[in-house]
């Protein structure tokens, strides 16, 4: 994806001006796109990832486009990592938006899935969301903030050719957890919503492009003849984190080229 100064310049706006946003999984993929987009839309961004070198590239790209993104290196599958991120957020003051994009997934058919990979996926897709949200909850409730989580098309439907038994469980859990976050956050003015991307072209998914059978199954479901990009997802995240979505909570939004509509 293009994160050149010209690209970041095209995203410029003020829809998130005056807000501080924590974005996890910001070193690559959808999380990286969201971090850049939030910065371009005026948010003060605290970006977190386990990969310090990836965060350095993110910060350098942002700086080349005239933006400033602060970074925190942390393992968010551990309580200590979530606590370190929360401490960095506290030092920044209020937090008006939390985007939980960090995730780790392993893929294998049910019969061949090692238990260690099953547990790694659930930790990478559920623990990361729970631990970070719990750690930052006091800041969100104080500010009446917004939470943006990521479910998946696989939280709604199965996909032939993709052995995603653990991923389906993890993202289905995020979908359900988001609704409960919305319920518990409502009295404090905290909104929680999830985005369900379909196949989105990122550093992680590029390796599947040479899998002819899988890509045939993916493209067969698309109503729009192209693959998704992080930018597509990031624009919706901006809306959900902004005051434009002040009456939107407990909802899940599909961005999948129509793949789950039929």
Short mmCIF file of N, CA and C in Angstrom, two decimals, residues 7 14-15 20 33 50 55 59 62 81 93 101 127 137-138 146 148 159 163 178 197 201 205 209 220 232 247 258:
data_model
loop_
_atom_site.label_atom_id
_atom_site.label_comp_id
_atom_site.label_asym_id
_atom_site.label_seq_id
_atom_site.Cartn_x
_atom_site.Cartn_y
_atom_site.Cartn_z
N UNK A 7 0.25 10.31 -0.92
CA UNK A 7 -0.90 9.51 -0.50
C UNK A 7 -1.44 10.00 0.83
N UNK A 14 -9.91 16.66 9.11
CA UNK A 14 -9.98 17.00 10.53
C UNK A 14 -11.09 16.24 11.25
N UNK A 15 -11.45 15.09 10.72
CA UNK A 15 -12.57 14.34 11.32
C UNK A 15 -12.23 13.80 12.71
N UNK A 20 -7.14 11.62 20.85
CA UNK A 20 -6.00 10.72 20.98
C UNK A 20 -6.49 9.30 20.71
N UNK A 33 -2.54 0.83 8.12
CA UNK A 33 -3.38 1.74 7.34
C UNK A 33 -4.23 2.63 8.23
N UNK A 50 4.31 -5.51 18.19
CA UNK A 50 5.39 -6.30 18.78
C UNK A 50 6.69 -6.13 17.99
N UNK A 55 7.44 -0.57 13.46
CA UNK A 55 6.97 0.70 14.02
C UNK A 55 7.88 1.85 13.62
N UNK A 59 6.64 5.24 11.72
CA UNK A 59 6.92 6.60 12.19
C UNK A 59 7.66 7.41 11.13
N UNK A 62 5.20 8.37 8.41
CA UNK A 62 4.34 9.44 8.90
C UNK A 62 5.08 10.77 8.88
N UNK A 81 2.47 -6.40 28.64
CA UNK A 81 2.48 -5.60 27.42
C UNK A 81 1.30 -4.66 27.34
N UNK A 93 -2.63 11.51 28.36
CA UNK A 93 -3.87 12.11 28.82
C UNK A 93 -5.07 11.27 28.44
N UNK A 101 -6.40 -3.71 16.39
CA UNK A 101 -6.10 -4.39 15.13
C UNK A 101 -5.05 -5.48 15.28
N UNK A 127 -7.21 -12.63 23.37
CA UNK A 127 -6.51 -12.05 24.52
C UNK A 127 -6.03 -10.64 24.23
N UNK A 137 -9.52 0.76 29.60
CA UNK A 137 -10.92 1.04 29.93
C UNK A 137 -11.11 2.30 30.78
N UNK A 138 -10.33 2.51 31.85
CA UNK A 138 -10.54 3.73 32.64
C UNK A 138 -10.39 5.02 31.83
N UNK A 146 -14.43 5.71 21.93
CA UNK A 146 -14.94 4.74 20.96
C UNK A 146 -13.95 3.59 20.81
N UNK A 148 -12.97 0.35 18.34
CA UNK A 148 -13.14 -0.29 17.03
C UNK A 148 -12.39 -1.61 17.06
N UNK A 159 -15.52 -20.32 4.52
CA UNK A 159 -14.97 -20.10 3.20
C UNK A 159 -14.32 -21.38 2.71
N UNK A 163 -8.65 -23.16 5.48
CA UNK A 163 -8.75 -23.96 6.71
C UNK A 163 -8.61 -23.06 7.94
N UNK A 178 -17.48 -7.63 21.35
CA UNK A 178 -17.72 -6.22 21.03
C UNK A 178 -19.11 -5.80 21.48
N UNK A 197 -13.79 -7.36 7.87
CA UNK A 197 -13.21 -7.31 6.52
C UNK A 197 -13.30 -8.68 5.83
N UNK A 201 -5.85 -7.14 0.92
CA UNK A 201 -4.48 -7.33 0.48
C UNK A 201 -3.52 -6.64 1.45
N UNK A 205 -1.45 -11.41 3.67
CA UNK A 205 -2.30 -12.14 2.72
C UNK A 205 -1.69 -12.25 1.33
N UNK A 209 -1.77 -15.13 -2.81
CA UNK A 209 -2.12 -14.76 -4.18
C UNK A 209 -1.74 -15.85 -5.18
N UNK A 220 -14.75 -15.67 -6.45
CA UNK A 220 -16.08 -16.14 -6.86
C UNK A 220 -17.18 -15.49 -6.02
N UNK A 232 -9.46 0.92 2.46
CA UNK A 232 -10.91 0.70 2.47
C UNK A 232 -11.42 0.52 3.90
N UNK A 247 -24.14 7.86 17.56
CA UNK A 247 -25.29 7.03 17.91
C UNK A 247 -25.13 5.61 17.38
N UNK A 258 -19.07 -7.43 -0.97
CA UNK A 258 -20.33 -8.15 -1.12
C UNK A 258 -20.23 -9.65 -0.90
#
